Coordinates of C-alpha atoms and ligand atoms in Angstrom, one line a residue:
M99 CA 0.0 0.0 0.0
T100 CA 2.9 2.2 0.4
T101 CA 4.9 4.1 -2.1
G102 CA 8.5 4.5 -1.4
C103 CA 9.8 7.8 -0.3
N104 CA 12.7 9.0 -2.3
R105 CA 13.6 12.0 -0.3
L106 CA 12.0 13.4 2.7
H107 CA 13.1 16.4 4.6
L108 CA 11.7 17.1 7.9
S109 CA 12.1 20.7 8.9
V110 CA 10.5 23.2 11.0
V111 CA 8.6 26.4 10.8
G112 CA 10.7 28.6 13.0
D113 CA 14.0 27.9 14.6
R114 CA 13.4 24.5 16.0
V115 CA 13.7 21.1 14.5
G116 CA 10.3 20.0 15.5
W117 CA 8.3 19.1 18.5
I118 CA 8.3 16.0 20.5
W119 CA 5.1 15.0 22.1
R120 CA 5.4 12.7 25.0
D121 CA 2.5 10.8 26.4
N122 CA 2.0 13.5 29.0
H123 CA 1.6 16.0 26.1
R124 CA 4.6 18.0 27.1
I125 CA 6.5 19.2 24.1
E126 CA 10.2 19.3 23.9
P127 CA 12.3 20.5 21.1
L128 CA 13.9 17.8 19.1
A129 CA 17.2 19.2 20.0
S130 CA 16.8 17.6 23.4
L131 CA 16.3 14.3 21.8
C132 CA 19.2 14.8 19.5
H133 CA 21.6 15.7 22.3
S134 CA 20.6 12.7 24.2
S135 CA 22.2 9.4 23.4
R136 CA 19.8 7.5 25.5
Y137 CA 17.3 7.1 22.9
T138 CA 17.2 4.3 20.3
G139 CA 14.4 3.0 18.4
S140 CA 12.7 3.2 15.1
A141 CA 10.4 5.7 13.5
A142 CA 8.0 5.8 10.7
F143 CA 7.4 8.8 8.6
T144 CA 3.9 9.4 7.5
T145 CA 2.7 12.1 5.3
F146 CA -0.9 13.2 5.5
G147 CA -3.3 14.8 3.2
S148 CA -6.4 16.4 4.4
F149 CA -9.8 15.8 2.9
P150 CA -12.4 18.5 3.3
P151 CA -15.5 17.4 5.1
S152 CA -17.4 17.7 1.8
D153 CA -15.1 15.3 0.0
T154 CA -17.1 12.1 -0.3
R155 CA -14.0 10.1 -0.7
R156 CA -12.9 11.3 2.7
P157 CA -11.8 8.3 4.8
S158 CA -12.4 8.2 8.4
A159 CA -8.8 8.8 9.2
F160 CA -6.0 10.5 7.3
P161 CA -4.5 8.2 4.8
Q162 CA -1.0 7.0 5.5
I163 CA 0.5 7.6 2.2
C164 CA 4.1 7.1 2.8
D165 CA 5.7 4.9 5.3
S166 CA 9.3 4.2 5.9
S167 CA 11.3 3.6 9.0
L168 CA 14.7 4.5 10.1
D169 CA 17.0 4.0 13.0
I170 CA 17.5 7.1 15.1
E171 CA 20.2 5.8 17.3
P172 CA 22.1 7.7 18.4
L173 CA 21.2 11.0 17.0
K174 CA 24.3 13.0 17.5
S175 CA 24.3 16.6 18.4
T176 CA 25.8 17.5 15.0
M177 CA 22.6 16.2 13.6
C178 CA 20.5 18.5 15.6
D179 CA 19.5 20.7 12.7
P180 CA 16.2 22.1 11.6
F181 CA 16.4 19.9 8.6
F182 CA 16.3 16.2 8.8
E183 CA 17.0 14.6 5.5
M184 CA 16.5 11.0 5.0
D185 CA 17.2 9.0 1.9
S186 CA 15.0 6.1 1.6
E187 CA 15.2 4.4 -1.7
S188 CA 12.8 1.7 -0.8
G189 CA 9.2 1.5 0.4
A190 CA 7.6 -0.2 3.3
D191 CA 8.3 -3.7 1.9
E192 CA 11.9 -3.0 2.3
P193 CA 12.4 -0.4 5.0
P194 CA 15.6 1.5 4.6
N195 CA 16.3 0.9 8.3
K196 CA 19.2 3.2 8.4
R197 CA 20.2 6.4 10.0
P198 CA 19.2 9.6 8.5
S199 CA 21.8 10.2 5.9
Q200 CA 22.4 13.8 7.1
M201 CA 20.9 16.7 8.8
F202 CA 21.7 20.2 8.0
F203 CA 20.8 23.7 9.0
S204 CA 18.7 25.8 6.7
L205 CA 16.6 28.1 8.8
D206 CA 15.1 30.0 5.9
D207 CA 13.9 27.0 4.0
M208 CA 10.7 25.2 4.6
L209 CA 9.8 21.6 4.6
T210 CA 10.6 19.9 1.3
L211 CA 8.5 16.9 0.5
D212 CA 8.7 15.1 -2.8
M213 CA 5.0 15.0 -3.6
S214 CA 5.6 12.2 -6.1
V215 CA 5.4 9.9 -3.2
V216 CA 1.7 10.5 -3.0
A217 CA 1.0 10.7 -6.7
D218 CA -0.1 7.1 -7.0
Y219 CA -2.0 6.8 -3.8
P220 CA -5.5 5.8 -4.6
L221 CA -7.0 8.1 -2.1
T222 CA -4.8 11.1 -2.8
P223 CA -6.5 14.0 -1.1
T224 CA -7.5 16.9 -3.2
T225 CA -6.2 19.3 -0.6
Y226 CA -2.9 18.5 0.9
Q227 CA -2.5 19.5 4.4
Q228 CA 1.2 18.7 4.0
N229 CA 2.1 18.0 7.5
L230 CA 4.8 15.6 8.1
C231 CA 4.7 13.6 11.2
L232 CA 7.4 11.4 12.6
D233 CA 5.9 8.9 14.9
A234 CA 8.4 7.0 16.9
T235 CA 8.7 4.6 19.7
I236 CA 11.8 5.3 21.5
E237 CA 13.5 2.9 23.8
D238 CA 15.1 4.6 26.8
R239 CA 18.2 2.5 27.1
A240 CA 19.7 4.7 29.8
T241 CA 17.2 3.5 32.2
L242 CA 18.1 -0.1 31.7
S243 CA 20.7 -1.7 33.9
D244 CA 22.6 -4.7 32.8
D245 CA 20.3 -6.9 34.8
D246 CA 17.3 -5.4 33.2
E247 CA 18.3 -6.3 29.7
E248 CA 15.7 -8.9 29.5
D249 CA 13.1 -6.5 30.7
E250 CA 11.0 -4.7 28.3
A251 CA 12.6 -1.5 27.3
K252 CA 10.9 1.6 28.6
T253 CA 9.4 3.3 25.7
A254 CA 8.1 6.7 25.0
N255 CA 6.2 7.8 22.0
I256 CA 7.2 10.9 20.2
C257 CA 5.6 12.6 17.3
I258 CA 7.4 15.3 15.4
H259 CA 5.3 17.5 13.3
A260 CA 6.4 19.8 10.5
S261 CA 4.3 21.8 8.2
K262 CA 5.0 22.6 4.7
A263 CA 3.9 26.1 3.7
V264 CA 2.5 25.6 0.3
T265 CA -0.7 26.6 -1.3
I266 CA -2.4 23.8 -3.0
S267 CA -6.0 24.6 -3.7
Q268 CA -8.5 22.1 -4.8
E269 CA -8.5 24.0 -8.1
A270 CA -5.0 23.4 -9.2
G271 CA -2.8 26.4 -9.6
Q272 CA -4.5 28.7 -7.1
R273 CA -2.0 30.8 -5.4
G274 CA -1.9 33.5 -2.8
P275 CA -1.8 37.1 -4.0
K276 CA 1.5 38.5 -5.1
G277 CA 3.9 39.2 -2.4
S278 CA 2.3 36.8 0.0
E279 CA 4.1 33.7 -1.1
E280 CA 4.9 33.0 2.5
L281 CA 1.3 33.2 3.6
N282 CA 0.1 29.9 2.2
F283 CA -2.5 27.5 3.1
P284 CA -4.8 25.2 1.2
Y285 CA -8.2 26.6 0.3
N286 CA -11.1 25.9 -1.9
T287 CA -12.4 28.4 -4.5
R288 CA -15.8 26.8 -5.0
P289 CA -18.6 28.6 -3.2
I290 CA -18.7 27.6 0.5
T291 CA -22.5 27.0 0.1
E292 CA -21.7 23.9 -2.0
D293 CA -20.4 22.3 1.2
Y294 CA -22.0 24.1 4.1
T295 CA -25.2 25.7 5.0
V296 CA -24.4 29.1 6.5
S297 CA -26.8 29.9 9.2
E298 CA -27.9 33.2 10.7
E299 CA -26.9 32.2 14.1
I300 CA -24.2 34.4 15.5
I301 CA -21.7 32.4 17.6
G302 CA -19.5 35.3 18.7
V303 CA -18.6 38.8 18.0
G304 CA -15.1 40.1 17.6
E305 CA -13.2 43.1 16.3
S306 CA -13.1 41.7 12.9
G307 CA -16.7 40.9 12.7
K308 CA -19.0 38.1 13.7
V309 CA -18.5 34.4 13.8
M310 CA -21.4 32.5 12.4
A311 CA -22.6 29.0 12.6
C312 CA -22.5 26.8 9.6
Y313 CA -23.5 23.2 9.0
D314 CA -21.8 20.5 6.9
K315 CA -24.2 19.6 4.2
N316 CA -23.2 16.0 4.4
D317 CA -23.7 15.2 8.0
G318 CA -25.1 18.3 9.6
T319 CA -22.2 18.9 11.9
K320 CA -22.1 22.4 13.2
Y321 CA -19.0 24.5 12.7
A322 CA -17.9 28.1 13.3
L323 CA -17.4 30.3 10.3
K324 CA -15.2 33.3 10.4
V325 CA -15.2 35.5 7.3
L326 CA -12.3 37.8 6.7
R327 CA -11.9 40.3 4.0
D328 CA -9.0 39.0 1.9
G329 CA -5.8 40.8 2.3
P330 CA -2.3 40.4 3.8
K331 CA -3.5 40.6 7.3
A332 CA -6.2 38.1 6.9
R333 CA -3.9 35.8 5.0
R334 CA -1.3 36.0 7.8
E335 CA -4.0 35.2 10.3
V336 CA -5.2 32.1 8.4
H337 CA -1.7 31.0 7.5
L338 CA -0.4 31.1 11.1
H339 CA -3.6 29.6 12.5
Y340 CA -3.4 26.8 9.9
L341 CA 0.2 26.1 10.8
V342 CA -0.7 25.4 14.4
C343 CA -4.3 24.2 14.2
N344 CA -3.4 20.5 14.7
H345 CA -2.5 21.1 18.3
K346 CA -5.2 19.8 20.6
N347 CA -5.3 23.1 22.4
V348 CA -5.7 25.2 19.3
V349 CA -9.0 25.6 17.6
S350 CA -9.0 23.3 14.5
I351 CA -9.5 24.6 11.0
M352 CA -11.7 22.3 9.0
D353 CA -11.8 24.1 5.7
I354 CA -10.8 27.3 4.1
Y355 CA -12.6 29.0 1.2
E356 CA -11.7 31.9 -1.0
N357 CA -15.0 33.3 -2.2
T358 CA -15.9 36.6 -3.7
F359 CA -19.0 38.5 -2.7
G360 CA -20.0 41.5 -4.6
G361 CA -16.5 41.9 -5.9
V362 CA -15.0 41.6 -2.5
K363 CA -12.7 38.7 -2.0
C364 CA -13.1 37.0 1.3
L365 CA -11.4 34.2 3.1
L366 CA -13.9 32.0 4.9
V367 CA -12.5 29.9 7.7
V368 CA -14.5 26.9 8.8
M369 CA -13.4 26.0 12.3
E370 CA -14.5 23.4 14.8
F371 CA -17.4 24.7 16.9
A372 CA -16.5 25.2 20.5
E373 CA -19.7 24.5 22.2
G374 CA -18.8 26.0 25.5
G375 CA -18.1 29.4 24.0
D376 CA -15.3 31.6 25.1
L377 CA -13.8 31.7 28.6
L378 CA -14.8 35.2 29.3
G379 CA -18.4 34.4 28.5
R380 CA -18.3 31.4 30.8
F381 CA -16.6 33.4 33.5
E382 CA -19.1 36.2 33.3
Q383 CA -22.0 33.7 33.2
Q384 CA -21.2 32.7 36.7
G385 CA -20.9 36.3 37.8
S386 CA -17.2 36.8 37.3
K387 CA -16.7 35.0 40.6
P388 CA -13.1 33.9 41.0
Y389 CA -12.2 30.4 39.8
P390 CA -10.5 28.1 42.2
E391 CA -6.7 27.9 41.7
E392 CA -7.0 24.3 40.7
K393 CA -9.3 25.1 37.9
V394 CA -7.2 28.0 36.7
S395 CA -4.2 25.8 36.8
E396 CA -5.9 23.2 34.7
I397 CA -7.0 25.8 32.1
M398 CA -3.5 27.3 32.0
T399 CA -1.9 23.9 31.6
E400 CA -3.8 23.5 28.4
I401 CA -3.4 27.0 27.1
G402 CA 0.2 27.0 28.2
A403 CA 0.7 23.8 26.0
A404 CA -0.7 25.7 23.1
V405 CA 1.4 28.7 23.7
M406 CA 4.5 26.5 24.0
Y407 CA 3.7 25.0 20.7
L408 CA 3.4 28.4 19.1
H409 CA 6.6 29.7 20.7
D410 CA 8.4 26.5 19.6
M411 CA 7.3 27.5 16.1
N412 CA 8.5 31.0 16.8
I413 CA 5.0 32.3 16.6
A414 CA 3.7 34.9 19.0
H415 CA -0.1 35.0 19.5
R416 CA -0.1 38.6 20.7
D417 CA -3.7 38.6 21.7
I418 CA -4.1 36.1 24.5
K419 CA -7.2 37.0 26.5
L420 CA -10.2 35.2 27.9
E421 CA -12.3 35.9 24.8
N422 CA -9.7 34.0 22.8
I423 CA -9.7 30.9 24.9
L424 CA -12.5 28.7 23.7
C425 CA -14.2 25.9 25.6
T426 CA -15.2 22.7 23.7
S427 CA -18.0 21.9 26.1
K428 CA -20.3 23.5 28.6
N429 CA -19.5 20.7 31.0
D430 CA -16.3 21.4 33.0
E431 CA -15.4 17.8 33.2
E432 CA -15.3 17.3 29.4
C433 CA -14.1 20.8 28.4
V434 CA -10.9 21.2 26.5
Y435 CA -9.6 24.7 26.4
K436 CA -8.3 25.9 23.0
L437 CA -6.6 29.0 21.8
G438 CA -8.2 30.8 19.0
D439 CA -8.2 34.1 17.0
F440 CA -4.8 34.4 15.3
G441 CA -5.6 37.9 14.1
F442 CA -2.6 39.4 15.7
A443 CA -0.3 36.4 15.6
K444 CA 3.0 37.0 14.1
R445 CA 6.1 35.0 13.4
P446 CA 9.0 37.4 13.8
E447 CA 12.0 36.8 11.7
R448 CA 14.7 35.1 13.6
N449 CA 16.4 37.5 16.1
H450 CA 14.1 40.2 15.0
L451 CA 11.8 41.9 17.5
M452 CA 8.3 42.9 16.6
E453 CA 7.2 46.5 16.7
S454 CA 3.6 46.7 15.6
P455 CA 1.2 47.5 18.4
C456 CA -1.2 44.8 19.3
C457 CA -3.0 43.3 22.2
T458 CA -6.0 44.4 24.1
P459 CA -5.2 47.1 26.7
F460 CA -5.9 45.1 29.8
Y461 CA -3.5 42.4 28.6
A462 CA -1.0 44.6 27.0
P463 CA 2.6 44.4 28.3
P464 CA 4.6 47.6 29.0
E465 CA 6.8 47.1 26.0
V466 CA 3.8 47.1 23.7
L467 CA 2.4 50.2 25.3
S468 CA 5.8 51.9 25.1
R469 CA 5.9 51.1 21.5
E470 CA 9.2 49.4 22.2
R471 CA 10.2 46.4 20.2
Y472 CA 9.1 43.1 21.7
D473 CA 9.2 39.4 21.3
K474 CA 7.1 36.4 22.2
S475 CA 7.3 37.2 25.9
C476 CA 4.4 39.6 25.3
D477 CA 2.2 36.4 25.4
M478 CA 3.6 35.6 28.9
W479 CA 2.4 38.9 30.2
S480 CA -1.0 38.3 28.8
L481 CA -1.1 34.9 30.4
G482 CA -0.3 36.6 33.7
V483 CA -3.2 39.0 33.3
A484 CA -5.5 36.2 32.4
I485 CA -4.6 34.2 35.4
Y486 CA -4.9 37.2 37.6
I487 CA -8.4 37.9 36.3
L488 CA -9.6 34.3 36.7
L489 CA -8.4 34.1 40.2
S490 CA -9.8 37.4 41.3
G491 CA -12.5 38.5 38.9
Y492 CA -10.8 41.8 38.0
P493 CA -7.7 42.7 36.0
P494 CA -4.4 43.7 37.6
F495 CA -4.4 47.0 35.6
Y496 CA -7.3 49.1 34.8
S497 CA -8.4 52.6 34.4
Y498 CA -10.1 54.0 37.5
H499 CA -12.7 55.5 35.3
G500 CA -13.7 52.6 33.2
K501 CA -11.7 53.6 30.2
P502 CA -10.1 51.0 28.1
L503 CA -6.7 52.7 28.6
S504 CA -6.0 55.7 30.6
P505 CA -2.7 57.5 31.2
G506 CA -2.7 56.3 34.7
M507 CA -3.4 52.7 33.8
Q508 CA -0.6 52.9 31.2
E509 CA 1.8 54.2 33.8
R510 CA 0.9 51.5 36.2
I511 CA 1.4 48.8 33.5
K512 CA 4.8 50.3 32.6
S513 CA 5.8 50.4 36.2
G514 CA 4.3 47.0 37.0
L515 CA 2.2 48.5 39.8
Y516 CA -0.6 46.2 40.8
A517 CA -1.7 44.5 44.0
F518 CA -3.0 41.3 45.5
P519 CA -5.6 42.8 47.9
N520 CA -5.9 40.6 50.9
E521 CA -9.7 40.3 50.7
D522 CA -9.5 38.5 47.4
W523 CA -6.1 37.0 47.5
D524 CA -5.6 35.8 51.0
C525 CA -6.4 32.2 50.1
I526 CA -4.3 32.1 47.0
K527 CA -1.0 30.3 47.4
D528 CA 2.1 32.4 47.6
T529 CA 3.6 30.3 44.9
T530 CA 0.8 31.1 42.6
K531 CA 1.2 34.8 43.3
D532 CA 4.9 34.4 42.7
E533 CA 4.1 32.9 39.3
I534 CA 1.9 35.8 38.4
R535 CA 4.7 38.1 39.5
H536 CA 7.1 36.3 37.2
L537 CA 4.7 36.7 34.3
L538 CA 4.1 40.4 35.1
I539 CA 7.7 41.4 35.1
T540 CA 7.9 44.6 33.2
D541 CA 11.3 43.8 31.6
P542 CA 10.5 41.3 28.9
S543 CA 14.0 39.8 29.1
N544 CA 13.5 38.9 32.7
R545 CA 9.9 37.7 32.3
T546 CA 9.4 34.0 32.7
S547 CA 9.4 32.0 29.5
I548 CA 6.7 29.5 28.5
Y549 CA 9.1 26.7 29.2
N550 CA 9.7 27.9 32.8
F551 CA 6.0 28.6 33.3
M552 CA 5.1 25.0 32.2
K553 CA 7.6 23.7 34.8
S554 CA 6.3 26.0 37.6
S555 CA 4.4 24.5 40.5
F556 CA 1.4 26.4 39.4
I557 CA 1.2 24.1 36.4
T558 CA 2.8 20.9 37.8
G559 CA 1.8 21.2 41.4
R560 CA -1.9 21.6 41.0
P561 CA -2.5 24.1 43.8
S562 CA -5.1 22.9 46.2
M563 CA -8.3 24.7 46.9
C564 CA -8.5 26.7 50.0
I565 CA -11.2 28.2 52.1
P566 CA -11.3 32.0 52.2
S567 CA -10.5 33.4 55.6
N568 CA -12.8 36.4 55.4
G569 CA -9.7 38.6 55.0
S570 CA -9.1 38.9 58.7
D571 CA -6.0 36.9 58.8
S572 CA -4.4 37.1 55.4
G573 CA -1.2 35.5 56.3
L574 CA 0.4 37.8 53.8
S575 CA 3.1 40.3 54.4
E576 CA 2.4 44.0 54.1
A577 CA 4.1 43.9 50.8
E578 CA 1.6 41.5 49.5
S579 CA -1.4 43.7 49.9
P580 CA -0.7 47.4 49.3
L581 CA -3.2 49.5 47.6
P582 CA -2.0 50.1 44.1
P583 CA -0.4 53.5 44.2
L584 CA -2.7 56.0 42.5
I585 CA -0.7 57.7 39.9
L586 CA -2.3 61.0 39.2
D587 CA -0.6 61.6 35.9
G588 CA -3.3 63.0 33.7
S589 CA -6.7 64.5 33.9
D590 CA -8.1 61.0 33.3
D591 CA -7.0 59.7 36.6
E592 CA -7.2 62.8 38.6
Q593 CA -11.0 62.5 38.9
P594 CA -12.5 61.1 42.1
L595 CA -12.2 57.4 42.1
S596 CA -15.1 55.4 40.8
I597 CA -14.3 52.1 39.2
R598 CA -15.9 50.4 36.4
M599 CA -14.7 46.9 36.1
P600 CA -13.2 46.7 32.8
V601 CA -13.6 42.9 32.3
S602 CA -16.6 43.4 30.2
R603 CA -17.8 42.9 26.7
K604 CA -18.2 46.6 26.6
T605 CA -14.6 47.0 26.0
E606 CA -14.8 44.8 23.0
A607 CA -17.8 46.4 21.6
T608 CA -18.5 50.1 21.9
M609 CA -15.4 51.3 23.6
S610 CA -13.2 49.8 20.9
A611 CA -10.5 49.1 23.4
R612 CA -8.0 48.2 20.9
T613 CA -8.1 51.6 19.2
F614 CA -6.0 52.9 22.0
V615 CA -3.1 50.8 20.9
K616 CA -4.1 49.7 17.4
P617 CA -6.3 51.8 15.3
V618 CA -8.9 49.6 13.7
T619 CA -10.5 50.3 10.4
K620 CA -13.8 48.6 10.0
A621 CA -14.1 46.8 6.7
P622 CA -16.7 48.2 4.4
R623 CA -20.0 46.5 4.0
L624 CA -19.7 43.4 2.0
H625 CA -22.5 42.4 -0.4
S626 CA -23.0 38.8 -1.0
I627 CA -24.2 37.8 -4.3
Q628 CA -25.2 34.5 -2.9
E629 CA -28.6 34.5 -1.3
E630 CA -27.7 31.9 1.3
V631 CA -24.9 33.9 2.8
N632 CA -26.2 37.4 2.2
W633 CA -27.6 38.1 5.5
A634 CA -24.8 36.4 7.3
L635 CA -22.1 38.4 5.7
D636 CA -24.0 41.6 6.2
V637 CA -24.1 41.3 9.9
M638 CA -20.8 39.7 10.1
R639 CA -18.8 42.6 8.8
L640 CA -20.8 45.5 9.9
G641 CA -22.5 44.5 13.1
G642 CA -26.1 44.2 12.2
Q643 CA -27.2 44.1 15.8
D644 CA -26.6 46.6 18.6
Y645 CA -24.6 45.7 21.5
T646 CA -25.9 45.9 25.0
E647 CA -23.5 47.6 27.2
T648 CA -22.9 45.8 30.4
F649 CA -21.1 47.7 33.1
M650 CA -20.0 45.6 36.0
D651 CA -21.1 48.3 38.3
T652 CA -24.6 48.3 37.0
A653 CA -24.6 44.5 36.9
G654 CA -24.6 44.5 40.7
S655 CA -21.4 42.6 40.9
S656 CA -20.5 42.0 44.5
L657 CA -16.9 41.9 43.5
F658 CA -17.2 45.3 41.8
N659 CA -18.9 46.7 44.8
R660 CA -16.2 45.4 47.1
R661 CA -13.5 46.8 44.9
T662 CA -15.2 50.2 44.6
A663 CA -15.5 50.4 48.4
W664 CA -11.9 49.3 48.8
H665 CA -10.7 52.1 46.5
Q666 CA -12.8 54.7 48.0
Ligands
ATP86 N1 -14.6 28.1 16.9 C1 -15.4 28.8 17.6 N2 -16.4 28.2 18.4 C2 -17.2 28.9 19.2 N3 -17.1 30.3 19.3 C3 -16.2 30.9 18.6 C4 -15.3 30.2 17.7 N4 -14.5 31.2 17.2 C5 -14.9 32.3 17.7 N5 -15.9 32.2 18.5 C6 -16.6 33.3 19.2 O1 -16.5 34.5 18.5 C7 -15.7 35.5 19.2 C8 -15.0 36.3 18.2 O2 -14.1 35.4 17.5 P1 -12.6 35.9 17.1 O3 -11.9 36.2 18.4 O4 -12.0 34.8 16.3 O5 -12.9 37.1 16.2 P2 -12.1 38.5 16.1 O6 -13.0 39.4 15.3 O7 -10.8 38.2 15.6 O8 -12.1 38.9 17.6 P3 -11.1 39.9 18.4 O9 -11.9 41.1 18.7 O10 -10.6 39.2 19.6 O11 -10.0 40.3 17.4 C9 -14.9 34.7 20.2 O12 -14.6 35.5 21.3 C10 -15.8 33.6 20.6 O13 -16.8 34.0 21.5

């Protein structure tokens, strides 16, 4: 069934060789494997093609269209290169069973895969996902003593993924627009309505429009549909999302379409539908009451895994916030948390820092506000803010007047001035607060990395739940609970204090929070020429419905009231 692979190159997107998934789902760079001589074993390369849901030939699983094995013992450090070339003259019937012939650095190149290996496969997919996956069972010889030799070798499964950035559309020859050769992903050019019924149901609202429900015409499965006006920014979003969407904590992309409505070219991204909605919605639904540490730790273990995957691929998400964490189920037990919305994601060139302002103000790190150049560590700051919010119900930095971003708030962010007020934080473990402190370090070079974060006790130690002590005996030092200094640095914050809790949809909707750091131009109205998606597109791009402003203070939040009283 297998066709021999003549040449396979396994490479990475970014500056790592690949990603090793162990059974505990931690990811380690391949370099660790390479430098270790403990591992021996065999591996099988498989290449995959993706079948759009509408493809009637779609098998239940990805076809294995190329299979060959190799010894990987011992992978010497000299081989620890982002490219992993293997010559395998023969197919599965006669596995090459030899070491990779060579590995070499070529950071700028992308995965090269001789597509002839799939040409004869009977179920050749019409849209290649072109991921390359190395599945291997590794024997850990180092753990075996002489006496143990008879014992079964300890094994670990690894899977190294690499993505090939190519555009192969179902209609052959479709390419991205000029100048965007790098921003590639497979897409269909036939009307989406051939495969999906686009519904009027609005799943969510974001800066770039509305996310609608759509249904697979074959089996009725519900998906989320995001429509983007085609352009370099949209292509970058889809490209980067596509590169990482196979991770279990990243929202999956099912299909991508390039359709034109009324002369406006759009990218339509069909994503898995996260039934539980976004985390902010869930958090607000239960009154923005703080989550137990244990639960926050669980959520962050999953989202941290996604961020580590991204950072391993040298991709910064740059917009981590509760709204962009999606929940696959309404049931906490079954829920998987997934990172979505790659609208601000960026893959900086190696050793280059990013400059463009991004992020949502509450989550924006000092270096972004200062318009300094920054790197992936901006995601760590945002994770710190998200953890703080989930544990307390309010953000560490906010304008005292309910503005999305005030001079005072900006100053507090830049100086890293925030507090862990006793009344809300007395039952939170010191180690958890320490982890937040490590994430909210103003100097990005000193801020904790995703790798250290994933090793922290907050993630590995599963902090236990504790019973609030009514604030009378906080057990915290004075330094733990100061009022945040009020920096009266502008008319904005010189007014008498009255807080509006900013963790509200209001910021996303009418206050256009992002405009303070990133001016947003609304896309002009799109006119669909297809009846079925006409209404959907209308409301999607322009906001066909008014928002209801929800202020925390008018919502009768007890937390808000406590915080207001505390400040006053
Ligand atoms: N796959 C999905 N399943 C369920 N809900 C989703 C899905 N994708 C998005 N949503 C909902 O739609 C909202 C907006 O989606 P998304 O963040 O992708 O749009 P956006 O316009 O880029 O938003 P932002 O304002 O954050 O830039 C999300 O906050 C979420 O509530």
